[in-house]
CSV table of C-alpha atoms in Angstrom, one decimal:
chain,number,residue,atom,x,y,z
A,22,MET,CA,-19.4,27.8,50.2
A,23,SER,CA,-16.1,26.4,48.9
A,24,ILE,CA,-13.5,28.6,47.3
A,25,ALA,CA,-14.3,27.1,43.9
A,26,ASP,CA,-18.0,27.7,44.3
A,27,ALA,CA,-17.3,31.3,45.5
A,28,LYS,CA,-15.2,32.0,42.4
A,29,ALA,CA,-17.8,30.4,40.1
A,30,ALA,CA,-20.5,32.6,41.7
A,31,LEU,CA,-18.4,35.6,41.2
A,32,ASP,CA,-17.7,34.7,37.6
A,33,GLY,CA,-21.4,34.0,37.0
A,34,GLY,CA,-22.5,37.3,38.6
A,35,SER,CA,-24.7,35.7,41.3
A,36,VAL,CA,-22.5,37.4,44.0
A,37,ASP,CA,-20.8,40.7,44.0
A,38,ALA,CA,-18.0,39.7,46.3
A,39,ALA,CA,-16.4,36.4,47.4
A,40,LEU,CA,-13.8,35.1,49.8
A,41,ILE,CA,-11.3,33.3,47.7
A,42,ALA,CA,-7.6,32.2,48.0
A,43,GLY,CA,-4.8,30.5,46.3
A,44,ALA,CA,-5.1,29.7,42.6
A,45,ALA,CA,-8.7,31.1,42.5
A,46,ALA,CA,-7.4,34.5,43.9
A,47,TYR,CA,-4.6,34.5,41.4
A,48,GLN,CA,-7.0,33.8,38.5
A,49,ALA,CA,-9.4,36.5,39.8
A,50,LYS,CA,-6.5,39.0,39.8
A,51,GLN,CA,-5.6,38.1,36.3
A,52,GLN,CA,-9.2,38.5,35.2
A,53,GLY,CA,-9.2,42.0,36.5
A,54,TYR,CA,-11.2,41.6,39.7
A,55,HIS,CA,-10.3,44.0,42.5
A,56,MET,CA,-9.2,42.8,45.9
A,57,VAL,CA,-11.1,44.7,48.5
A,58,ALA,CA,-9.4,43.2,51.6
A,59,ASP,CA,-7.1,40.5,52.7
A,60,GLY,CA,-6.0,38.9,55.9
A,61,GLU,CA,-2.7,40.8,56.1
A,62,GLY,CA,-2.1,41.8,59.7
A,63,LEU,CA,-5.3,40.0,60.8
A,64,ILE,CA,-4.5,36.3,60.3
A,65,LYS,CA,-1.7,34.2,59.0
A,66,ALA,CA,-2.8,31.6,56.5
A,67,ILE,CA,-1.6,28.3,58.1
A,68,ILE,CA,-2.7,25.0,56.8
A,69,ALA,CA,-2.9,22.0,59.1
A,70,VAL,CA,-4.1,18.4,59.1
A,71,ALA,CA,-6.3,17.7,62.1
A,72,VAL,CA,-7.8,14.6,63.6
A,73,ARG,CA,-9.9,13.9,66.7
A,74,GLU,CA,-8.0,12.8,69.8
A,75,ASP,CA,-9.8,9.5,69.9
A,76,PHE,CA,-8.9,8.8,66.3
A,77,TYR,CA,-5.3,9.6,67.0
A,78,GLU,CA,-5.2,7.3,70.0
A,79,LYS,CA,-6.9,4.4,68.2
A,80,ASN,CA,-5.1,4.7,64.9
A,81,ARG,CA,-1.5,5.6,65.6
A,82,ASP,CA,-0.4,3.3,62.8
A,83,VAL,CA,-2.4,5.3,60.3
A,84,ILE,CA,-1.1,8.6,61.7
A,85,ASP,CA,2.5,7.2,61.4
A,86,ARG,CA,2.0,6.1,57.8
A,87,PHE,CA,0.4,9.4,57.0
A,88,MET,CA,3.3,11.4,58.5
A,89,GLU,CA,5.8,9.2,56.6
A,90,ALA,CA,4.0,9.9,53.4
A,91,GLN,CA,3.9,13.6,54.1
A,92,LYS,CA,7.7,13.5,54.7
A,93,ARG,CA,8.2,11.7,51.3
A,94,VAL,CA,6.0,14.3,49.5
A,95,ALA,CA,7.9,17.2,51.2
A,96,ALA,CA,11.3,15.6,50.1
A,97,PHE,CA,10.0,15.1,46.6
A,98,MET,CA,8.9,18.7,46.4
A,99,LYS,CA,12.3,19.9,47.7
A,100,ASP,CA,14.3,17.7,45.4
A,101,ASN,CA,12.1,18.1,42.2
A,102,GLN,CA,10.8,21.7,42.4
A,103,ASP,CA,10.6,22.2,38.6
A,104,GLU,CA,8.6,18.9,38.2
A,105,VAL,CA,6.3,19.8,41.1
A,106,LEU,CA,5.7,23.3,39.6
A,107,GLN,CA,4.8,21.6,36.3
A,108,ILE,CA,2.4,19.1,37.9
A,109,VAL,CA,0.7,21.8,40.0
A,110,ALA,CA,0.4,24.1,37.0
A,111,GLU,CA,-1.3,21.3,35.0
A,112,GLU,CA,-3.6,20.4,37.9
A,113,LEU,CA,-4.7,24.0,38.6
A,114,ASP,CA,-4.8,25.0,34.9
A,115,LEU,CA,-2.3,27.8,35.5
A,116,ASP,CA,0.9,28.7,33.7
A,117,GLU,CA,4.1,27.7,35.5
A,118,GLU,CA,5.2,31.2,36.2
A,119,ALA,CA,1.9,31.8,38.2
A,120,VAL,CA,2.5,28.7,40.2
A,121,ARG,CA,6.2,29.7,40.8
A,122,GLU,CA,4.9,33.1,42.1
A,123,MET,CA,2.4,31.5,44.5
A,124,TYR,CA,4.8,28.7,45.5
A,125,ALA,CA,7.1,31.3,47.1
A,126,CYS,CA,4.2,32.4,49.4
A,127,TYR,CA,3.9,29.0,51.1
A,128,ASP,CA,5.9,27.2,53.8
A,129,PHE,CA,5.7,23.4,53.3
A,130,SER,CA,7.5,22.6,56.5
A,131,MET,CA,5.9,19.9,58.6
A,132,ASP,CA,7.2,21.5,61.8
A,133,VAL,CA,4.7,23.4,63.9
A,134,THR,CA,6.6,26.4,65.3
A,135,ASP,CA,5.8,28.8,68.0
A,136,GLU,CA,5.1,31.4,65.3
A,137,ASP,CA,2.6,28.9,63.7
A,138,LYS,CA,0.8,28.5,67.0
A,139,ALA,CA,0.7,32.2,67.5
A,140,GLY,CA,-0.8,32.5,64.0
A,141,PHE,CA,-3.5,29.8,64.9
A,142,GLN,CA,-4.3,31.8,68.0
A,143,LYS,CA,-4.6,35.0,66.1
A,144,THR,CA,-6.9,33.4,63.7
A,145,ALA,CA,-9.0,31.9,66.5
A,146,ASP,CA,-9.2,35.3,68.3
A,147,PHE,CA,-10.2,36.9,65.0
A,148,MET,CA,-12.9,34.3,64.4
A,149,PHE,CA,-14.3,34.8,68.0
A,150,LYS,CA,-14.3,38.6,67.7
A,151,SER,CA,-16.0,38.4,64.3
A,152,GLY,CA,-18.7,36.0,65.6
A,153,MET,CA,-17.5,33.1,63.5
A,154,ILE,CA,-17.1,30.9,66.6
A,155,GLU,CA,-19.1,31.2,69.8
A,156,GLU,CA,-16.4,30.5,72.4
A,157,GLU,CA,-12.8,31.7,72.9
A,158,MET,CA,-10.2,29.1,72.2
A,159,ASP,CA,-6.7,28.3,73.5
A,160,VAL,CA,-5.2,26.7,70.4
A,161,ASN,CA,-2.5,25.0,72.4
A,162,SER,CA,-5.2,22.6,73.5
A,163,LEU,CA,-5.4,21.4,69.9
A,164,PHE,CA,-1.8,20.0,69.8
A,165,LEU,CA,-1.1,16.5,71.1
């Protein structure tokens, strides 16, 4: 179930609890919902773009263009933070102060650090121990 669907189910009363994040979690908090648990100390929320190795090998030009576009977006965000906050607030139907509060929680760097890799590994280990994935995984095998 997507985060949006989980939030809608919670709002509609068809579920009693839901796994939500980001703007949906912020809105739930504002609506008076109670947080029962979070990933603090268990996992680090890291967002990544992933492709299959064969796609990467066959489409380096696409990957290069994508990475260049990501760099331009990151530069725009850095140089135009107030405008970015306004755009995001409009897109997520949140007030700008809410977006500013959440913005501070995210790292928009494109660099994958050792800390990031450790966070991915912690997440993979958590997923294995929780039965969410069937086999243990060395996340270093995911990076080209």
